Short mmCIF file of C-alpha atoms and ligand atoms in Angstrom, two decimals:
data_model
loop_
_atom_site.label_atom_id
_atom_site.label_comp_id
_atom_site.label_asym_id
_atom_site.label_seq_id
_atom_site.Cartn_x
_atom_site.Cartn_y
_atom_site.Cartn_z
CA UNK A 189 88.59 99.31 6.28
CA UNK A 190 87.36 102.83 5.65
CA UNK A 191 88.53 105.55 8.03
CA UNK A 192 86.61 108.78 8.51
CA UNK A 193 87.82 111.58 10.72
CA UNK A 194 85.01 114.09 12.03
CA UNK A 195 86.21 117.43 13.44
CA UNK A 196 83.60 118.80 15.96
CA UNK A 197 81.62 115.84 16.75
CA UNK A 198 80.57 116.68 20.45
CA UNK A 199 76.94 117.78 19.34
CA UNK A 200 74.85 118.32 16.12
CA UNK A 201 75.98 117.52 12.57
CA UNK A 202 79.14 116.36 13.63
CA UNK A 203 77.92 113.83 16.49
CA UNK A 204 75.59 112.38 13.74
CA UNK A 205 78.29 111.91 11.23
CA UNK A 206 80.32 110.13 13.81
CA UNK A 207 77.27 107.96 14.83
CA UNK A 208 76.44 106.95 11.20
CA UNK A 209 79.66 106.10 10.03
CA UNK A 210 80.51 104.15 13.06
CA UNK A 211 77.20 102.54 12.87
CA UNK A 212 78.06 101.41 9.36
CA UNK A 213 81.56 99.79 10.45
CA UNK A 214 83.74 102.80 9.59
CA UNK A 215 86.84 103.32 11.76
CA UNK A 216 85.88 106.78 13.20
CA UNK A 217 88.41 109.59 14.60
CA UNK A 218 86.02 112.13 16.40
CA UNK A 219 87.18 115.11 17.77
CA UNK A 220 85.86 117.08 20.82
CA UNK A 221 86.93 119.82 22.96
CA UNK A 222 86.19 117.88 26.04
CA UNK A 223 87.15 113.99 25.53
CA UNK A 224 87.08 113.59 29.45
CA UNK A 225 83.40 114.62 29.36
CA UNK A 226 82.15 113.38 25.90
CA UNK A 227 78.42 113.42 26.43
CA UNK A 228 76.55 111.74 23.71
CA UNK A 229 79.59 111.23 21.59
CA UNK A 230 80.75 108.76 24.41
CA UNK A 231 77.70 106.57 23.94
CA UNK A 232 78.37 106.19 20.12
CA UNK A 233 78.88 102.26 19.37
CA UNK A 234 81.50 101.33 16.93
CA UNK A 235 85.10 101.50 16.12
CA UNK A 236 85.25 105.17 17.43
CA UNK A 237 88.35 106.84 18.68
CA UNK A 238 88.18 110.07 20.55
CA UNK A 239 90.53 113.14 20.15
CA UNK A 240 90.68 116.27 21.96
CA UNK A 241 90.61 119.50 19.67
CA UNK A 242 89.65 122.97 20.14
CA UNK A 243 90.13 124.37 16.70
CA UNK A 244 91.66 127.66 17.62
CA UNK A 245 94.48 125.86 19.79
CA UNK A 246 97.30 125.37 17.28
CA UNK A 247 99.25 123.17 19.85
CA UNK A 248 96.17 120.90 19.90
CA UNK A 249 95.99 120.60 15.96
CA UNK A 250 99.58 119.69 15.98
CA UNK A 251 99.02 117.01 18.74
CA UNK A 252 95.98 115.54 16.75
CA UNK A 253 98.20 115.54 13.58
CA UNK A 254 101.15 113.69 15.50
CA UNK A 255 98.14 111.29 17.09
CA UNK A 256 96.97 110.37 13.58
CA UNK A 257 100.38 110.49 11.77
CA UNK A 258 100.83 107.36 9.51
CA UNK A 259 96.91 106.59 9.63
CA UNK A 260 95.11 106.63 6.13
CA UNK A 261 91.98 108.87 6.49
CA UNK A 262 89.58 108.31 3.57
CA UNK A 263 87.11 111.13 4.48
CA UNK A 264 88.17 114.02 6.68
CA UNK A 265 85.16 116.22 7.43
CA UNK A 266 85.40 119.63 9.27
CA UNK A 267 82.13 120.16 10.96
CA UNK A 268 82.92 122.39 13.99
CA UNK A 269 81.68 125.89 13.75
CA UNK A 270 79.74 128.71 15.61
CA UNK A 271 76.94 131.02 14.79
CA UNK A 272 78.00 134.38 16.33
CA UNK A 273 74.84 136.02 14.88
CA UNK A 274 73.44 137.75 11.79
CA UNK A 275 74.32 141.42 12.50
CA UNK A 276 77.90 142.89 13.00
CA UNK A 277 79.72 142.39 16.38
CA UNK A 278 82.47 143.36 18.49
CA UNK A 279 86.10 143.06 16.99
CA UNK A 280 86.56 140.05 19.51
CA UNK A 281 83.49 138.33 18.39
CA UNK A 282 84.22 138.93 14.73
CA UNK A 283 87.88 137.83 15.11
CA UNK A 284 86.63 134.56 16.93
CA UNK A 285 83.91 133.84 14.43
CA UNK A 286 86.34 134.25 11.46
CA UNK A 287 89.18 132.13 13.31
CA UNK A 288 86.64 129.17 14.01
CA UNK A 289 84.55 129.28 10.69
CA UNK A 290 86.96 130.47 8.30
CA UNK A 291 90.48 129.80 9.24
CA UNK A 292 90.19 126.69 11.31
CA UNK A 293 88.88 124.47 8.73
CA UNK A 294 91.63 125.18 6.20
CA UNK A 295 94.42 124.88 9.09
CA UNK A 296 93.02 121.66 10.31
CA UNK A 297 92.51 120.02 7.11
CA UNK A 298 95.95 121.16 6.14
CA UNK A 299 97.57 119.48 9.17
CA UNK A 300 95.77 116.24 8.33
CA UNK A 301 96.34 116.31 4.75
CA UNK A 302 99.25 113.63 4.57
CA UNK A 303 96.91 111.02 6.07
CA UNK A 304 94.08 112.04 3.46
CA UNK A 305 96.55 111.77 0.68
CA UNK A 306 97.64 108.30 1.97
CA UNK A 307 94.08 106.89 1.92
CA UNK A 308 92.22 105.09 -0.62
CA UNK A 309 89.39 107.61 -1.16
CA UNK A 310 91.03 110.85 -0.34
CA UNK A 311 88.10 113.01 0.23
CA UNK A 312 87.76 116.30 2.23
CA UNK A 313 84.69 118.24 3.24
CA UNK A 314 84.42 121.60 5.01
CA UNK A 315 80.99 122.49 6.37
CA UNK A 316 80.11 125.63 4.84
CA UNK A 317 76.53 127.30 4.68
CA UNK A 318 74.28 128.78 1.97
CA UNK A 319 74.54 131.81 4.27
CA UNK A 320 78.12 132.38 2.99
CA UNK A 321 76.85 132.85 -0.64
CA UNK A 322 77.70 136.20 -1.96
CA UNK A 323 79.70 136.85 0.93
CA UNK A 324 81.71 138.58 2.89
CA UNK A 325 79.93 141.98 2.27
CA UNK A 326 81.20 145.01 3.85
CA UNK A 327 78.14 146.97 3.27
CA UNK A 328 75.60 144.75 5.39
CA UNK A 329 77.81 142.99 7.89
CA UNK A 330 76.58 139.46 8.86
CA UNK A 331 78.94 137.76 11.15
CA UNK A 332 77.93 134.07 10.50
CA UNK A 333 77.41 134.60 6.61
CA UNK A 334 80.62 136.50 6.26
CA UNK A 335 82.58 134.07 8.05
CA UNK A 336 81.24 131.20 5.96
CA UNK A 337 81.97 133.51 2.80
CA UNK A 338 85.43 134.00 3.96
CA UNK A 339 85.81 129.94 4.36
CA UNK A 340 84.56 129.69 0.78
CA UNK A 341 87.07 132.00 -0.35
CA UNK A 342 89.90 130.49 1.36
CA UNK A 343 88.63 127.09 0.30
CA UNK A 344 88.60 127.89 -3.28
CA UNK A 345 92.24 129.45 -3.09
CA UNK A 346 93.73 126.34 -1.58
CA UNK A 347 91.59 123.44 -2.99
CA UNK A 348 93.80 123.30 -6.29
CA UNK A 349 96.82 122.54 -3.96
CA UNK A 350 94.97 119.77 -2.54
CA UNK A 351 93.64 118.49 -5.75
CA UNK A 352 97.28 118.14 -6.94
CA UNK A 353 97.78 115.79 -4.10
CA UNK A 354 94.99 113.52 -5.67
CA UNK A 355 92.41 114.78 -3.08
CA UNK A 356 88.72 115.57 -3.97
CA UNK A 357 87.73 118.46 -1.62
CA UNK A 358 84.13 119.92 -1.48
CA UNK A 359 82.47 122.59 0.55
CA UNK A 360 79.08 121.39 1.97
CA UNK A 361 75.76 123.03 3.00
CA UNK A 362 74.15 120.52 5.14
CA UNK A 363 70.57 122.09 4.54
CA UNK A 364 68.62 123.92 7.56
CA UNK A 365 68.98 121.37 10.30
CA UNK A 366 67.64 120.78 13.83
CA UNK A 367 70.77 121.49 16.21
CA UNK A 368 71.77 123.75 19.06
CA UNK A 369 72.75 126.11 16.43
CA UNK A 370 69.33 126.61 14.86
CA UNK A 371 66.52 125.17 17.21
CA UNK A 372 63.60 123.04 16.71
CA UNK A 373 62.07 124.87 13.85
CA UNK A 374 64.67 123.90 11.43
CA UNK A 375 63.58 121.64 8.49
CA UNK A 376 65.63 118.67 8.54
CA UNK A 377 66.77 116.16 11.28
CA UNK A 378 70.46 115.59 11.55
CA UNK A 379 69.75 112.06 10.40
CA UNK A 380 68.30 113.12 7.15
CA UNK A 381 71.14 115.85 6.57
CA UNK A 382 73.85 113.40 7.42
CA UNK A 383 72.33 110.60 5.24
CA UNK A 384 72.19 113.12 2.37
CA UNK A 385 75.71 114.32 2.75
CA UNK A 386 77.06 110.83 3.25
CA UNK A 387 75.57 109.89 -0.03
CA UNK A 388 77.26 113.05 -1.76
CA UNK A 389 80.57 112.26 -0.36
CA UNK A 390 80.19 108.64 -1.38
CA UNK A 391 79.35 109.59 -4.99
CA UNK A 392 82.26 112.12 -5.50
CA UNK A 393 84.48 111.42 -8.27
CA UNK A 394 87.79 113.63 -9.01
CA UNK A 395 85.82 115.76 -11.33
CA UNK A 396 83.92 117.25 -8.26
CA UNK A 397 86.73 118.63 -6.49
CA UNK A 398 86.16 122.19 -5.61
CA UNK A 399 82.42 122.36 -5.85
CA UNK A 400 80.05 123.79 -3.25
CA UNK A 401 77.33 121.17 -2.66
CA UNK A 402 74.24 120.84 -0.60
CA UNK A 403 73.28 117.68 1.26
CA UNK A 404 71.06 116.63 -1.89
CA UNK A 405 74.16 116.97 -4.17
CA UNK A 406 73.00 120.27 -5.73
CA UNK A 407 75.33 122.90 -6.40
CA UNK A 408 75.15 125.93 -4.12
CA UNK A 409 76.26 129.53 -5.18
CA UNK A 410 79.54 130.64 -4.07
N1 NAP B 714 72.47 123.46 11.69
C1 NAP B 714 72.31 124.12 10.44
O1 NAP B 714 71.15 124.28 9.87
C2 NAP B 714 73.65 124.32 9.69
C3 NAP B 714 73.21 124.99 8.36
C4 NAP B 714 74.45 125.37 7.66
C5 NAP B 714 75.63 125.13 8.05
N2 NAP B 714 75.79 124.53 9.31
C6 NAP B 714 77.27 124.13 9.69
O2 NAP B 714 77.48 122.86 10.05
C7 NAP B 714 78.41 122.87 11.17
C8 NAP B 714 77.89 122.04 12.43
O3 NAP B 714 76.80 122.85 12.83
P1 NAP B 714 75.69 122.17 13.76
O4 NAP B 714 74.52 122.60 13.53
O5 NAP B 714 76.07 120.99 14.07
O6 NAP B 714 76.18 123.00 15.19
P2 NAP B 714 76.30 122.91 16.79
O7 NAP B 714 75.08 121.77 17.08
O8 NAP B 714 76.00 124.17 17.52
O9 NAP B 714 77.53 122.18 16.97
C9 NAP B 714 78.63 122.93 16.85
C10 NAP B 714 79.80 121.94 16.80
O10 NAP B 714 81.16 122.60 16.59
C11 NAP B 714 81.96 122.57 17.73
N3 NAP B 714 82.96 123.73 17.97
C12 NAP B 714 82.44 124.92 18.08
N4 NAP B 714 83.71 125.72 18.28
C13 NAP B 714 84.69 125.07 18.39
C14 NAP B 714 85.96 124.99 18.70
N5 NAP B 714 86.69 126.30 18.85
N6 NAP B 714 86.85 123.95 18.69
C15 NAP B 714 86.21 122.63 18.12
N7 NAP B 714 84.99 122.42 18.20
C16 NAP B 714 84.34 123.47 18.18
C17 NAP B 714 81.12 122.25 18.96
O11 NAP B 714 81.85 121.72 20.14
P3 NAP B 714 81.45 122.17 21.58
O12 NAP B 714 80.22 121.08 21.89
O13 NAP B 714 82.49 121.82 22.35
O14 NAP B 714 80.94 123.40 21.72
C18 NAP B 714 79.90 121.42 18.34
O15 NAP B 714 80.48 119.95 18.21
C19 NAP B 714 79.03 124.14 11.53
O16 NAP B 714 80.14 124.58 10.82
C20 NAP B 714 77.73 125.17 11.06
O17 NAP B 714 78.14 126.49 10.65
C21 NAP B 714 74.81 124.09 10.10
#
């Protein structure tokens, strides 16, 4: 049995990851901020287990790690994120964007790392974006891009520690995907993006650890 954990599975790309892995017979742990009102996630068929997680709530991260203690997690994907906009923002919005997009993926993965290290596949993916390339940049603030650039910086700093535990971790760019975050004009369906990312993850070897890859497996500029 192969086990996948998807952080941020209520909508969009995370929901589609949960749906496709569950449809293919994986055991799926999926997080949502509202497990009592799971929406479309509640209709996903398969070996699906819902967990509550707001990624800015440290006690909820601890509770998730406790709930999954002793469980091997073959593939851990942190998809949760927000797009707080392209321009600069208030200090509050800037802090929230950094907390959710840059800090939470590292903190959440770290909390679940024992389970990944105990698994067969030992793979981790954090959902970044091509908009994080070359960022953060103080001269032209972009809340979203800067937060993803900061995630990339933090990921590159910590990935060698994860690698030392035998884990293969990558940053992913899902493509430009039609979700609530982007709207109907985006070029890819969630199905296409997720199919591509699943292929990328399935093909990862230990040598790929630390790369920034798009949904086709092509390298993205840091
Ligand atoms: N769509 C694209 O074209 C695109 C391109 C590049 C990168 N990405 C990245 O891909 C990831 C998924 O994006 P998406 O397009 O699927 O976005 P989406 O449709 O807006 O979904 C965002 C997901 O993140 C969750 N989330 C937000 N804040 C959270 C928090 N504090 N705690 C827990 N979960 C939280 C949401 O949960 P709720 O339902 O509870 O709000 C939702 O499940 C993001 O990291 C995004 O930056 C997307």
